[in-house]
Short mmCIF file of C-alpha atoms and ligand atoms in Angstrom, two decimals:
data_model
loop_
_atom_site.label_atom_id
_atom_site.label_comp_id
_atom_site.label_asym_id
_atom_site.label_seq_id
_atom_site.Cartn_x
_atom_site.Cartn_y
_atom_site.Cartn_z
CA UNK H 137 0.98 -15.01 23.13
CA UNK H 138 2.03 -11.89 21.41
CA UNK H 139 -0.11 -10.35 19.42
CA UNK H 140 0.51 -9.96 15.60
CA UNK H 141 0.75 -6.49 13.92
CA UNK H 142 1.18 -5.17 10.26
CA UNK H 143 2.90 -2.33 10.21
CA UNK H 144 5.35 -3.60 7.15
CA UNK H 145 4.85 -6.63 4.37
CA UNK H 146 8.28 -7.57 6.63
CA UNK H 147 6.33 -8.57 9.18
CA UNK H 148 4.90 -11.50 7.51
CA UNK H 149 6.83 -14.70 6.27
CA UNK H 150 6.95 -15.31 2.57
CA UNK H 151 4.68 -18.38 3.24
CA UNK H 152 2.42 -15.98 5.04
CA UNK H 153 2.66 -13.53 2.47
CA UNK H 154 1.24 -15.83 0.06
CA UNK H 155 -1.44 -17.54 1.95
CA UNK H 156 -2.92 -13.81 2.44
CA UNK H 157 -2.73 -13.58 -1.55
CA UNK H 158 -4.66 -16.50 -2.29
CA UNK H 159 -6.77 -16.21 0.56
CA UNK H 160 -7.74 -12.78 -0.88
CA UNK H 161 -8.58 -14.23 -4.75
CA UNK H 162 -10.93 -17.00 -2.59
CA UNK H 163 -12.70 -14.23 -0.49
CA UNK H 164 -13.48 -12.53 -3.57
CA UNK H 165 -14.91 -15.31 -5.57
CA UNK H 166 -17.01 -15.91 -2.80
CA UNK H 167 -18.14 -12.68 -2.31
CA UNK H 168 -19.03 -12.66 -6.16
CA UNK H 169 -20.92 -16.13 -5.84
CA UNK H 170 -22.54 -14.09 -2.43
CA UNK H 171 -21.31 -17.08 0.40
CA UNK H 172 -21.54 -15.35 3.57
CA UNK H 173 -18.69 -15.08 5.27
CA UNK H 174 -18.68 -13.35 9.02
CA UNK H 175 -15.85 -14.18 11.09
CA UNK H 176 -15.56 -11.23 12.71
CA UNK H 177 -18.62 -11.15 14.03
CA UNK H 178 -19.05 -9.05 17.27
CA UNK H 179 -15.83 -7.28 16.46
CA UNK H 180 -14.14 -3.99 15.92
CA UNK H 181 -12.00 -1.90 14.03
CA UNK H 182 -10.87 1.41 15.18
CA UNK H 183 -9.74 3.46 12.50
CA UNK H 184 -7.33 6.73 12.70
CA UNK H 185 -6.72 8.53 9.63
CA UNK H 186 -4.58 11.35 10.07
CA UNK H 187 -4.86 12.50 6.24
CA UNK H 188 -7.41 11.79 3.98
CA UNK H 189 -8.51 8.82 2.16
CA UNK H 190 -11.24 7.32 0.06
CA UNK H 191 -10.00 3.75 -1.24
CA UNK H 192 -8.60 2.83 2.42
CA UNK H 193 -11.72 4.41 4.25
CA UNK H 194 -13.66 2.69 2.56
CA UNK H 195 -12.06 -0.76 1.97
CA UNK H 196 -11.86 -1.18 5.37
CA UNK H 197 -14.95 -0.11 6.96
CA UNK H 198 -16.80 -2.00 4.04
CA UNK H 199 -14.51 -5.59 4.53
CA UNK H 200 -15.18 -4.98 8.14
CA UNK H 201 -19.04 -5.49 7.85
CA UNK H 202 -18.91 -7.59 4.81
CA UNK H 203 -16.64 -10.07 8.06
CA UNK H 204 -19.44 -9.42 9.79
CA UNK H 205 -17.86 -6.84 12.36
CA UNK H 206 -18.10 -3.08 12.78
CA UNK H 207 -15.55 -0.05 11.98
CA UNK H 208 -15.52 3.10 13.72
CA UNK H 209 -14.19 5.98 11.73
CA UNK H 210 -11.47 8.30 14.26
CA UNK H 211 -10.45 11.67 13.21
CA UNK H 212 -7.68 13.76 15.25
CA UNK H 213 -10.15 16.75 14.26
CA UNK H 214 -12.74 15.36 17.28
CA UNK H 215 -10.82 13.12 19.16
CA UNK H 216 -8.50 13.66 21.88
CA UNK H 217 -5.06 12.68 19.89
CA UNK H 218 -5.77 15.79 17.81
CA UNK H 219 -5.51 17.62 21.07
CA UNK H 220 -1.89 16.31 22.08
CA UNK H 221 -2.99 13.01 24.04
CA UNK H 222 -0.02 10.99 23.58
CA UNK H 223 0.08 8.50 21.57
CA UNK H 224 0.97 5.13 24.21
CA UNK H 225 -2.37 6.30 25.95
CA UNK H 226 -4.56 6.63 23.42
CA UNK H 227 -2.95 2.79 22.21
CA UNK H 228 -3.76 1.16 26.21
CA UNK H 229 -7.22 2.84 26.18
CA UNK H 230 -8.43 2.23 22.19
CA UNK H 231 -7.05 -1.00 22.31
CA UNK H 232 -8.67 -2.18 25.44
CA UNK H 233 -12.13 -1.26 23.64
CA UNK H 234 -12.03 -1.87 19.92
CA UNK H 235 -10.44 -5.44 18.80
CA UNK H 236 -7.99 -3.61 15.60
CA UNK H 237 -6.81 -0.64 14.78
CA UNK H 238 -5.79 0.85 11.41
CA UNK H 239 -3.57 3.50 11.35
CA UNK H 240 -2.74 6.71 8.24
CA UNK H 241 -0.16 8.42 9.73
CA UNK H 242 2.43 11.06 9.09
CA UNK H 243 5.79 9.49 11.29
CA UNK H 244 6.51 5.49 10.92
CA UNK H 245 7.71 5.97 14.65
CA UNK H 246 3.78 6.99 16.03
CA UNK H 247 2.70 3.72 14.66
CA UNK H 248 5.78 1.78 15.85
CA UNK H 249 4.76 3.72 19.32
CA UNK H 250 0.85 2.70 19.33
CA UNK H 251 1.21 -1.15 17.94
CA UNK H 252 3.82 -1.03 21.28
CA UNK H 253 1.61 -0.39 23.50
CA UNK H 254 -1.09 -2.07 22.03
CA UNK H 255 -3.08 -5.22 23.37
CA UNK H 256 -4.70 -5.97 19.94
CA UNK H 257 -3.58 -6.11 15.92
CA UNK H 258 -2.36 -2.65 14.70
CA UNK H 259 -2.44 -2.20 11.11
CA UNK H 260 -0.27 0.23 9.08
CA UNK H 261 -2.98 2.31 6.56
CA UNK H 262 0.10 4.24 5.16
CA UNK H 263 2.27 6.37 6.79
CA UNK H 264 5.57 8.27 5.39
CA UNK H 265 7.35 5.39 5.17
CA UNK H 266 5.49 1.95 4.33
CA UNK H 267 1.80 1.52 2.46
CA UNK H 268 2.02 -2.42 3.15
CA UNK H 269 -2.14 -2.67 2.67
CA UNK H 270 -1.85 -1.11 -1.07
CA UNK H 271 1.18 -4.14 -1.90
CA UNK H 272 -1.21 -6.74 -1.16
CA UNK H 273 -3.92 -5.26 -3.12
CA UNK H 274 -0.90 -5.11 -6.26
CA UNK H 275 0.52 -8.11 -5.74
CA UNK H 276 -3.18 -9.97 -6.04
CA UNK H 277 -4.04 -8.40 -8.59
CA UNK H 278 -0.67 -9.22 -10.54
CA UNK H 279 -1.08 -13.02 -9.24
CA UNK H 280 -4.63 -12.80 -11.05
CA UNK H 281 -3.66 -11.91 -13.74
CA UNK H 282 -0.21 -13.13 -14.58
CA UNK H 283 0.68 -15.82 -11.88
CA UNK H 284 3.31 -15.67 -9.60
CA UNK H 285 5.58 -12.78 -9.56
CA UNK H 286 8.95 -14.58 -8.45
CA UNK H 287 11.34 -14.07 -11.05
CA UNK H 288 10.08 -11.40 -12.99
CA UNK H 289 11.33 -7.91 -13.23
CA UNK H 290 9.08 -4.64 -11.68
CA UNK H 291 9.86 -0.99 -12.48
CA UNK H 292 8.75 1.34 -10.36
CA UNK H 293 8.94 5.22 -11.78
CA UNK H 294 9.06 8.04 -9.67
CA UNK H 295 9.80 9.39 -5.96
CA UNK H 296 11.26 6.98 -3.55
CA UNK H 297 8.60 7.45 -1.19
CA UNK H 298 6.18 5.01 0.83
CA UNK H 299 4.94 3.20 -2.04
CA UNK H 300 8.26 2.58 -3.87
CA UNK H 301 9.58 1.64 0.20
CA UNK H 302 6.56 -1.06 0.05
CA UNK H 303 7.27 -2.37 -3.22
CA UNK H 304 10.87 -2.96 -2.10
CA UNK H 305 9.52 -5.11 0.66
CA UNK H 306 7.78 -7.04 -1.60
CA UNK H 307 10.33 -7.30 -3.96
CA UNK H 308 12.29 -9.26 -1.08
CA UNK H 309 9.56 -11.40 0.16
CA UNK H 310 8.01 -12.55 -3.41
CA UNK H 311 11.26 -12.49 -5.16
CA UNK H 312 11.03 -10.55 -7.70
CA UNK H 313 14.07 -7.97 -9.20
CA UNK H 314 13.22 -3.60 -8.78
CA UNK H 315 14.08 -1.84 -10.97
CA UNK H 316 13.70 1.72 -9.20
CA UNK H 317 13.62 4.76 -11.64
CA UNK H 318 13.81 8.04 -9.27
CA UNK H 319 15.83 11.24 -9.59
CA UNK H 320 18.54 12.22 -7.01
CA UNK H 321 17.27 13.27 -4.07
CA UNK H 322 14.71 10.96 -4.12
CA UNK H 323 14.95 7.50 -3.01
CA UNK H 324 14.26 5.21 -1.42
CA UNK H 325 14.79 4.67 2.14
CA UNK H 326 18.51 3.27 2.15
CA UNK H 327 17.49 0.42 5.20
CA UNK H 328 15.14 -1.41 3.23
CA UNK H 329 17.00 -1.14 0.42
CA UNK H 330 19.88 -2.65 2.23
CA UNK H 331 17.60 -5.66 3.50
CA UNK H 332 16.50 -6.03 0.16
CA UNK H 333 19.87 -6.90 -1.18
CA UNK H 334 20.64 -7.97 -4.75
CA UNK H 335 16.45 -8.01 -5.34
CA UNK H 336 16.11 -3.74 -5.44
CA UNK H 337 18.05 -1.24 -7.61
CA UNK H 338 18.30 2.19 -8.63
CA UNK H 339 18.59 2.91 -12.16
CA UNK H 340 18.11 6.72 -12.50
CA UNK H 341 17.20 6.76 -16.62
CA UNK H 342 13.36 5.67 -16.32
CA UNK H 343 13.76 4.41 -20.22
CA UNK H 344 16.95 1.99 -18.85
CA UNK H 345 14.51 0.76 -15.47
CA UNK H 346 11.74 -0.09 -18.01
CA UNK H 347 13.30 -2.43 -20.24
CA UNK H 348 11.98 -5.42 -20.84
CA UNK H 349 9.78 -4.78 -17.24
CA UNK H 350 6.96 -6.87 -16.63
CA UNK H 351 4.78 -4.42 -14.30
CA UNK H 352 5.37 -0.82 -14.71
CA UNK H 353 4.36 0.77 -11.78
CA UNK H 354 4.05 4.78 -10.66
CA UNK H 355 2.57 7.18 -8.04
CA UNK H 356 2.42 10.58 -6.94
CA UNK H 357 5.65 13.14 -7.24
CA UNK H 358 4.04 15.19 -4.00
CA UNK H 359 2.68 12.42 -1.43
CA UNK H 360 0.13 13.89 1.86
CA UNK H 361 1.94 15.88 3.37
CA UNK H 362 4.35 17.46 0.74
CA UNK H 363 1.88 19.80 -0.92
CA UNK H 364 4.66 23.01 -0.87
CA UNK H 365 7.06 21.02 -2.83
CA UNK H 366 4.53 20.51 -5.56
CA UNK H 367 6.23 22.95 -8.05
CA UNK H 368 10.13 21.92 -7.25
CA UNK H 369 9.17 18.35 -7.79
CA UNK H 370 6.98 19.25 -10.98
CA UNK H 371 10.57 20.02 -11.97
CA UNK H 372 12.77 17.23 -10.78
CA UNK H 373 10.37 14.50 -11.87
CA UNK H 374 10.33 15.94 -15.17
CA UNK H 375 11.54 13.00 -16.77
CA UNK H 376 9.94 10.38 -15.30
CA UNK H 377 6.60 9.82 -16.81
CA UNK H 378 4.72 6.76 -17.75
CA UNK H 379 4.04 7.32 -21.05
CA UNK H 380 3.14 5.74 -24.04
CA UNK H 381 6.76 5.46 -24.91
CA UNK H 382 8.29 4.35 -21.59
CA UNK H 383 5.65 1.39 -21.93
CA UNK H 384 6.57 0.37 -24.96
CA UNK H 385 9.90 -0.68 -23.49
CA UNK H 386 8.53 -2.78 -21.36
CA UNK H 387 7.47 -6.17 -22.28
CA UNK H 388 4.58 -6.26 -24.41
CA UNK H 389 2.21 -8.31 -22.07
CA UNK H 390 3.89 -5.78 -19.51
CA UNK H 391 0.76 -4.28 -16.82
CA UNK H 392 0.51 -0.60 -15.58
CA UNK H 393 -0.55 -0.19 -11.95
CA UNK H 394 -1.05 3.37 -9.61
CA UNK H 395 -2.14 2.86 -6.46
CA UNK H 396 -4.43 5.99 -7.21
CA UNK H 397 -5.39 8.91 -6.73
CA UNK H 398 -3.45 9.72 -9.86
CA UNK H 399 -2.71 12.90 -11.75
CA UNK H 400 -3.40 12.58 -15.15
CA UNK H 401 -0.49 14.22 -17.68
CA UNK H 402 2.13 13.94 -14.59
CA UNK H 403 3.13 11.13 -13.09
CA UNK H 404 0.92 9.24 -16.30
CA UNK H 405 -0.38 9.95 -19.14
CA UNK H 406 -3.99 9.49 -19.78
CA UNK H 407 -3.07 7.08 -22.53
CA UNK H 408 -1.32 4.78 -20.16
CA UNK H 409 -3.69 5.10 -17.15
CA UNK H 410 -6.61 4.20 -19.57
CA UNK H 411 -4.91 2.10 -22.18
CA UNK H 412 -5.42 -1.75 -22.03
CA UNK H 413 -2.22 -2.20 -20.45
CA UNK H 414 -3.57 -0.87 -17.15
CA UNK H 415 -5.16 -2.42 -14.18
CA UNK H 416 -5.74 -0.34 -11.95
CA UNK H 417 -9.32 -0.45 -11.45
CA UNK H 418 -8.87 -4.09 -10.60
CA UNK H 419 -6.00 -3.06 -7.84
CA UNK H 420 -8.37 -0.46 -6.56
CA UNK H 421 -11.27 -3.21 -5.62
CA UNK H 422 -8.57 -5.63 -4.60
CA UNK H 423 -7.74 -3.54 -1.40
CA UNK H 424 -11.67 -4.77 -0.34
CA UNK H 425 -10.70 -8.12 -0.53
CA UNK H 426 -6.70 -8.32 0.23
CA UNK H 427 -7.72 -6.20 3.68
CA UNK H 428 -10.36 -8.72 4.21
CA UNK H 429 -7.62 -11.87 3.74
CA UNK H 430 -5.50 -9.48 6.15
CA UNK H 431 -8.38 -8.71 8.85
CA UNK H 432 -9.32 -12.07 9.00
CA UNK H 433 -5.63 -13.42 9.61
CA UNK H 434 -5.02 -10.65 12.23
CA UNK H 435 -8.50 -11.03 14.11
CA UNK H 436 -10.54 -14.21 13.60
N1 LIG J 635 -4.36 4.11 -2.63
C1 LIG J 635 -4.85 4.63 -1.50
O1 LIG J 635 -4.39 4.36 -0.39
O2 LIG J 635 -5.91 5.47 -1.67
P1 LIG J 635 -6.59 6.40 -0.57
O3 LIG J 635 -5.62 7.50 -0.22
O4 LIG J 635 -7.82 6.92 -1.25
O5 LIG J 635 -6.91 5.57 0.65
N1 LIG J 636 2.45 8.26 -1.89
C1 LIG J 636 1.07 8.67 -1.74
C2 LIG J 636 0.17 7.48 -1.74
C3 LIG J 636 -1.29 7.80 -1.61
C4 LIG J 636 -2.16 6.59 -1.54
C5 LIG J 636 0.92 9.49 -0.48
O1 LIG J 636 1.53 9.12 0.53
O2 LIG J 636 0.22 10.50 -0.51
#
């Protein structure tokens, strides 16, 4: 049998998609209520982060022993793919050791490469193109607190960059509508966007993307790896700020979410990030339990 990787939310079936969901909500009630849980016993996840990271660290290494397995923490800085190893061989010799791996990556392509020559699950912990781990933590969390999302309408302000990509490949799976707000030169990545059909679209006036929205959603204008644009995209994103006043175009039961770190007067104003409409705290804890749903799918 083949094994099963998650490099995309398009590599899960909408059925699949869901069960994770609500698997997620019931691992966290138990965990609350303090059931034991180890299915992973005995097992281990290898973990490469290429750029930093707190919430995916740490959600991770944390679900893994909370499953009752074990995560080992792999820099570049002291391990042999910082010193050129390629990729494929470092994927046949982790993977005939360590029972997952989670990948943060620069290139889509070097995690398309390892999962390919990998005997066990490979899990995508961001790269350039997807975050698929931070869309199940955000579409929990939206499912907790509102229900199902099919139907409703998402706006998403900002760069078209890995989380927008992600959000697009949820909007296709879960059936909801994207409305994407980003300036020219910014979006999305035109394949998924074209898979996504009728369910994504740009609309480049944030105030026109956030009508009548149900979940207003932002990130970063300078992801990892784009630190020397920082001042040119100050510039271009300008305009497209959560604020008090793009909310209030939204519905008024609308949520906030940031998939955090955030910058505070950027990308969102403090009003927003703190105000009542926001729930991002909740989305931050939900990557424990979403990842746990996921490890436990991939490696029970
Ligand atoms: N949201 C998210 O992935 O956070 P980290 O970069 O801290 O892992
Ligand atoms: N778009 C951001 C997300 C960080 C969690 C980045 O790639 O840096």
């Amino acid at each position: 049998m083949s094994v099963r990787h998650f490099l995309s939310l398009l590599d899960l079936t909408t059925e699949e998609l869901r069960g994770l969901i609500a698997r997620a909500t019931e691992l966290k009630r138990m965990h609350y209520e303090g059931v034991e849980h180890t299915p992973l016993k005995g097992k281990t996840l290898g973990m490469i982060f290429e750029k930093s990271s707190t919430r995916t660290r740490v959600s991770f290494e944390v679900g893994m022993i909370q499953l009752g397995g074990h995560a080992l923490f792999l820099s570049p800085r002291d391990t042999q793919l910082g010193r050129g190893e390629p990729i494929e061989d470092s994927a046949r010799v982790l993977s005939r050791m360590v029972d997952g791996v989670m990948i943060r990556t620069f290139e889509h392509e070097k995690i398309e490469r390892f999962a390919a020559h990998s005997r066990v699950p490979v899990i995508n912990g961001l790269t350039d193109l997807e975050h698929p781990c931070q869309l199940l933590a955000d579409m929990q969390t939206w499912f907790e607190h509102r229900g199902d999302i099919a139907g409703r309408t998402v706006c998403y302000v900002g760069d078209g960059n890995n989380m927008c990509n992600s959000y697009i490949t949820a909007a296709q799976r879960l059936g909801f509508t994207l409305h994407i707000a980003c300036p020219e030169g910014y979006d999305p990545d035109p394949d998924l966007m074209q898979q996504a059909g009728d369910c994504a679209r740009i609309i480049r006036d944030p105030r026109e993307a956030a009508r009548g929205a149900d979940l207003v959603v932002t990130d970063v204008w300078a992801s990892m790896g784009q630190e020397d644009e920082q001042s040119q995209r100050r510039q271009a994103f300008a305009r497209y700020v959560v604020n008090g006043a793009l909310m209030a175009l939204a519905r008024p039961d609308a949520l906030f979410m940031h998939c955090l770190p955030a910058h505070r007067e950027e990308e969102v104003s403090t009003e927003v990030l703190e105000g009542p409409q926001s729930v991002v705290w909740d989305e931050a804890e939900n990557r424990l339990h979403a990842q746990k749903a996921l490890l436990e799918f991939l490696m029970a």
